Short mmCIF file of C-alpha atoms in Angstrom, two decimals:
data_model
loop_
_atom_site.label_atom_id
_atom_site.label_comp_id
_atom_site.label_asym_id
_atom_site.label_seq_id
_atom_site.Cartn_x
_atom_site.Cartn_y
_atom_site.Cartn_z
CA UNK A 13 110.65 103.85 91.45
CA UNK A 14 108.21 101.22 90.07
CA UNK A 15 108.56 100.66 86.36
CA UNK A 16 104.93 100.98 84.78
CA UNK A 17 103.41 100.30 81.59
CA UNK A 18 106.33 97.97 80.44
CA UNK A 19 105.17 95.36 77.99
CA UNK A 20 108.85 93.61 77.96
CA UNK A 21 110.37 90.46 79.81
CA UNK A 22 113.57 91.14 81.51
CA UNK A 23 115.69 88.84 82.85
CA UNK A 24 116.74 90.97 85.33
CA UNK A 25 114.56 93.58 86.56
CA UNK A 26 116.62 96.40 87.54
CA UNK A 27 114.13 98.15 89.74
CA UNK A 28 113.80 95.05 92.12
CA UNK A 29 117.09 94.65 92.53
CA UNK A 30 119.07 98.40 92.11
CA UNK A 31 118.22 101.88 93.25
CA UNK A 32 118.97 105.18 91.32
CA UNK A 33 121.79 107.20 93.02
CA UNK A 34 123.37 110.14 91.25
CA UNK A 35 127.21 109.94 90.47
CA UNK A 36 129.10 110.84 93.21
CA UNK A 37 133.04 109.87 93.81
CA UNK A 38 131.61 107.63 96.82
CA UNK A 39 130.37 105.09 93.74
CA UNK A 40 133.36 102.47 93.48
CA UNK A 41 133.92 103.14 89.54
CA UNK A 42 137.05 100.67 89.23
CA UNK A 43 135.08 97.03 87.94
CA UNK A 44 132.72 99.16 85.51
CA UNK A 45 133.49 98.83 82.06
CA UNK A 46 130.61 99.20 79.29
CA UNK A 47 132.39 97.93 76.55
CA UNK A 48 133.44 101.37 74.64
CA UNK A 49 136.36 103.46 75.73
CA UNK A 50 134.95 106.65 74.80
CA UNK A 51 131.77 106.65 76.80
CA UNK A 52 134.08 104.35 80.19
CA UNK A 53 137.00 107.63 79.70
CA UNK A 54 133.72 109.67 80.25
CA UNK A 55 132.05 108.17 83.40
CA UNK A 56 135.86 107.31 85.21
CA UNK A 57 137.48 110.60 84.25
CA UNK A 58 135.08 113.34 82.85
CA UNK A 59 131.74 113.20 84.75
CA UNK A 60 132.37 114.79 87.76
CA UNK A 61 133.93 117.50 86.36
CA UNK A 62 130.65 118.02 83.42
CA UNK A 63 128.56 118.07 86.55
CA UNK A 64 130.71 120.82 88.65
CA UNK A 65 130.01 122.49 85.84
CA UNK A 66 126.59 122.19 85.80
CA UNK A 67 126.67 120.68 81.70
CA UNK A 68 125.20 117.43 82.98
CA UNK A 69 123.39 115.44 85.36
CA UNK A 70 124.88 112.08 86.02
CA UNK A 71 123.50 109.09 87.51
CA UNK A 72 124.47 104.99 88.08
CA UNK A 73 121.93 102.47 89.02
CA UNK A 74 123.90 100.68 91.61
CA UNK A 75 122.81 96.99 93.08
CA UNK A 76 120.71 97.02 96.55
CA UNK A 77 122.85 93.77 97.95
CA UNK A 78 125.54 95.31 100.00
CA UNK A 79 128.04 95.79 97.41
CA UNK A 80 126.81 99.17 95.85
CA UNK A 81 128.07 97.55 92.29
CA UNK A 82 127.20 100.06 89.40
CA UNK A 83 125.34 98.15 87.10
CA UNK A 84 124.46 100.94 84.19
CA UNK A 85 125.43 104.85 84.08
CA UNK A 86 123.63 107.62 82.14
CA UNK A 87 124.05 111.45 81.45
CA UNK A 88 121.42 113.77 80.60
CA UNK A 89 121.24 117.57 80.51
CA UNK A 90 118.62 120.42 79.52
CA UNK A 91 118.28 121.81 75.80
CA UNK A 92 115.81 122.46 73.06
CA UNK A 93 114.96 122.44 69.67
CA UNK A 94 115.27 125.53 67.66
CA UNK A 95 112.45 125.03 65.01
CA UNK A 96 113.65 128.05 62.60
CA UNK A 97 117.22 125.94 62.39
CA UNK A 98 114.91 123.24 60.98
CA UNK A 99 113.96 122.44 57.11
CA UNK A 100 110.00 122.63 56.86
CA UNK A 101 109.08 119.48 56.18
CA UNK A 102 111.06 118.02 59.97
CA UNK A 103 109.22 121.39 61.34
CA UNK A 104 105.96 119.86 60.31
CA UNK A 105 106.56 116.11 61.59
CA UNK A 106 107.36 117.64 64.83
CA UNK A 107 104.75 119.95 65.42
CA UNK A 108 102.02 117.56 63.95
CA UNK A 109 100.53 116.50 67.23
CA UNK A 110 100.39 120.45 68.62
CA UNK A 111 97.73 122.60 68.03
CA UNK A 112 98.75 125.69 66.63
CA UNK A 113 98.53 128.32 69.32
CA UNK A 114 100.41 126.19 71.69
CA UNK A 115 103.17 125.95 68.73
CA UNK A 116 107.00 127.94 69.38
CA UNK A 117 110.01 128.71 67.98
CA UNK A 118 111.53 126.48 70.25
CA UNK A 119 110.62 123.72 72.39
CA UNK A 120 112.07 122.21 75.77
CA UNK A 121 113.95 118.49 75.26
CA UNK A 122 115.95 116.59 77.53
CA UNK A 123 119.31 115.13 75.49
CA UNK A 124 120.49 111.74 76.81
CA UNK A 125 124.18 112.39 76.48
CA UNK A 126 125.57 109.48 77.44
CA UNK A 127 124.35 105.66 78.64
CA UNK A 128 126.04 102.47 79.59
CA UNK A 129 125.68 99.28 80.98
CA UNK A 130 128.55 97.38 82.65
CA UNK A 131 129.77 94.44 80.45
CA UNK A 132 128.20 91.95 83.05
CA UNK A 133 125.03 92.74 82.91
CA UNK A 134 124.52 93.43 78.94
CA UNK A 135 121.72 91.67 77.25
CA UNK A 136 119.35 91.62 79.88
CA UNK A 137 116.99 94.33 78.72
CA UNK A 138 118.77 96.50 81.25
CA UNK A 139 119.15 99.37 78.67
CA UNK A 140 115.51 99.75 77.77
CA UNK A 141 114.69 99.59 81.33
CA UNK A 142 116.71 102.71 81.62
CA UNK A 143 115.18 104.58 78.84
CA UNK A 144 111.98 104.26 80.77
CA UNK A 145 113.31 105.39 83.84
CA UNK A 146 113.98 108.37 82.05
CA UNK A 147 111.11 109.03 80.53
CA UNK A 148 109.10 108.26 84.11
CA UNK A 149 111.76 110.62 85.36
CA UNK A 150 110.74 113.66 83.43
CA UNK A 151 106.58 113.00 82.60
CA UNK A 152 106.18 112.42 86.26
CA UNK A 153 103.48 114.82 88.16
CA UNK A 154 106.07 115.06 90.85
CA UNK A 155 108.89 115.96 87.95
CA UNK A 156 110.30 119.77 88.74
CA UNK A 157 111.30 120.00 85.27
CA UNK A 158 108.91 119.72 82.12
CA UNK A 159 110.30 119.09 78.29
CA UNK A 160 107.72 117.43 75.38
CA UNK A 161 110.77 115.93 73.88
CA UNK A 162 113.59 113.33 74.64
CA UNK A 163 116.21 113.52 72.60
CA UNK A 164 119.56 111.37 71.38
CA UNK A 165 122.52 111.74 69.49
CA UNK A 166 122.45 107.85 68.75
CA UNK A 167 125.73 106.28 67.46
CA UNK A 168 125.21 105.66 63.78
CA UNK A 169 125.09 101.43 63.50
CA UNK A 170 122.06 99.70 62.54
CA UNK A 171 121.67 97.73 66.20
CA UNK A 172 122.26 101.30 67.96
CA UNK A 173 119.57 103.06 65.53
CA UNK A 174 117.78 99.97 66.13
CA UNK A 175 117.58 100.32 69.95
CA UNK A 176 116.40 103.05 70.24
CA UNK A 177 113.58 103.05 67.29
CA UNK A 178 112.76 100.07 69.68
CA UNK A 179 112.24 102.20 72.41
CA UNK A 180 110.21 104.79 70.42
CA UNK A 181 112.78 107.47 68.91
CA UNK A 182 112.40 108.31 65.36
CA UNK A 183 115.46 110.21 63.61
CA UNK A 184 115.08 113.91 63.43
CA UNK A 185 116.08 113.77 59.67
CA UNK A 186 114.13 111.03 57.50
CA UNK A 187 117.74 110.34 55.95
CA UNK A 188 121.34 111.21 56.57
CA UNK A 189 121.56 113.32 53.53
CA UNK A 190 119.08 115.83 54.66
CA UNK A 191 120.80 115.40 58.34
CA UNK A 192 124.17 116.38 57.10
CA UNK A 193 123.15 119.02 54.76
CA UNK A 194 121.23 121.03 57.63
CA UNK A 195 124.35 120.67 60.16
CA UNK A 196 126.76 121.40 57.15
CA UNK A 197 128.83 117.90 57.76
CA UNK A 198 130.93 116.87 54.81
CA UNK A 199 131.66 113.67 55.67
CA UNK A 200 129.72 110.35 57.01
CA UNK A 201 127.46 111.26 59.83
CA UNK A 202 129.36 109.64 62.71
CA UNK A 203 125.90 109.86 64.78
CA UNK A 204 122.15 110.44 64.27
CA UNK A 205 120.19 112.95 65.71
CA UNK A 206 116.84 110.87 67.51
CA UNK A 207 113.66 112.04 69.19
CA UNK A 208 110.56 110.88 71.25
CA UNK A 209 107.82 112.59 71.64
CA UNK A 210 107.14 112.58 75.53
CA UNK A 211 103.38 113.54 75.11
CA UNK A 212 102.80 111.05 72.75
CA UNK A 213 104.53 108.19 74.67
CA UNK A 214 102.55 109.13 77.79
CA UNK A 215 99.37 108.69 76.11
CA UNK A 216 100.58 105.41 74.53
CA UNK A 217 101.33 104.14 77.75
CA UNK A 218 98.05 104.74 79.32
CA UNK A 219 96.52 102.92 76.74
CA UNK A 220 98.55 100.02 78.21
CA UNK A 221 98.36 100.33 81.33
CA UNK A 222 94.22 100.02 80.51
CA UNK A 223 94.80 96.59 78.67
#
C-alpha cells in the first residue's frame, strides 16, 4: 500500500521495502525482539491464540528480500466509546466536530492493542509509518469496516505519550486525575487512555496532499 500524505523523512521506508502479512505461525518469530518482554511474551506466545479467539487482529510487516524478516508487529481489535461512561466536559471535546443529529451514545473506534518494532530497526521512523498504515487501513474507500475514532492505551512515559501526540492522539482525560477518578484506579495510572479523531485526520491530510 502506498503511504500518502506523509510529511516525514524516514530512513527507511517501510512500504518500499516490506509488505503487510497478517500473523500466521508460517512468520519465523525466533530473531524478533522489540525491546519489552511484555508486549515480545505477547507476539511469540499469546497472539495466535487472541486471534483464534477472534479478540484481535494481528499483523507483522515482514521484509520483501527473500528472508521474510519481521521487521514491526501490531494488534488491533473492534470497540467503542460509551459516551454516558464519560464526564461532560471529555463528552463535549469529543463530540465537538459532530453535528448534533449525527451524535450517539456510543461511537465505533478501533483500539491499537499492541505495536512493536524489532530492536534492529528502531529509530528509523518505522513506528509512525505504522500508525499511518493504520489509519489508511481503516479511512480507506475500499475499508469493510468504518470507526471515526482510533484509539490507544499508551504506556504512561513522557517519550511514549510523546509519540503518539506526535502522531495526532490527544489523551481522552486532559489529566490523570480526572482519568483515574472516572475508571476508579487508586493508584498511578500505569497507562493513558489516547484518541484520534479519524475524520479529522482525513481532512488534515487532504489539505496536504493539496500543498
Amino acid at each position: 500500500m502506498k503511504k500518502q500524505g506523509s510529511m516525514r523523512r524516514e530512513r527507511f521506508r517501510l512500504w518500499e521495502r516490506c509488505v503487510s502479512s497478517a500473523l500466521t505461525a508460517e512468520i519465523d518469530l525466533s530473531g524478533f525482539h522489540c525491546g519489552d518482554e511484555s508486549l515480545d511474551y505477547y507476539f511469540h506466545n499469546r497472539a495466535q491464540a487472541y486471534e483464534e479467539e477472534m479478540l484481535s487482529r494481528n499483523y507483522a510487516l515482514v521484509t520483501q528480500d527473500g528472508t521474510h524478516e519481521p521487521v514491526a508487529i501490531f494488534s488491533i481489535c473492534n470497540t467503542s466509546i460509551n459516551m454516558p461512561a464519560l464526564r461532560g466536559n471529555v463528552r463535549n471535546r469529543l463530540q465537538r466536530r459532530i453535528p448534533n443529529p449525527k451524535r450517539r451514545r456510543t461511537y465505533p473506534a478501533l483500539l491499537i492493542g499492541r505495536i512493536g518494532v524489532d530492536v534492529r530497526y528502531q529509530g528509523q521512523g518505522i513506528g509512525s509509518q505504522m500508525i499511518d498504515y493504520i489509519k489508511h487501513l481503516y479511512t480507506h474507500k475500499s475499508a469493510r469496516g468504518l470507526c471515526r475514532f482510533l484509539l490507544v492505551d499508551a504506556i504512561n512515559r513522557p517519550d511514549v505519550i510523546g509519540f503518539y501526540q506526535n502522531n495526532g492522539f490527544v489523551t481522552l482525560f486532559e489529566t490523570e486525575e480526572d482519568e483515574r477518578q472516572s475508571f476508579n484506579i487508586g493508584t498511578e495510572l500505569r497507562t493513558r487512555m489516547m484518541y484520534c479523531d479519524l475524520k479529522l485526520w482525513c481532512e488534515r491530510q487532504a489539505v496536504r496532499d493539496k500543498i
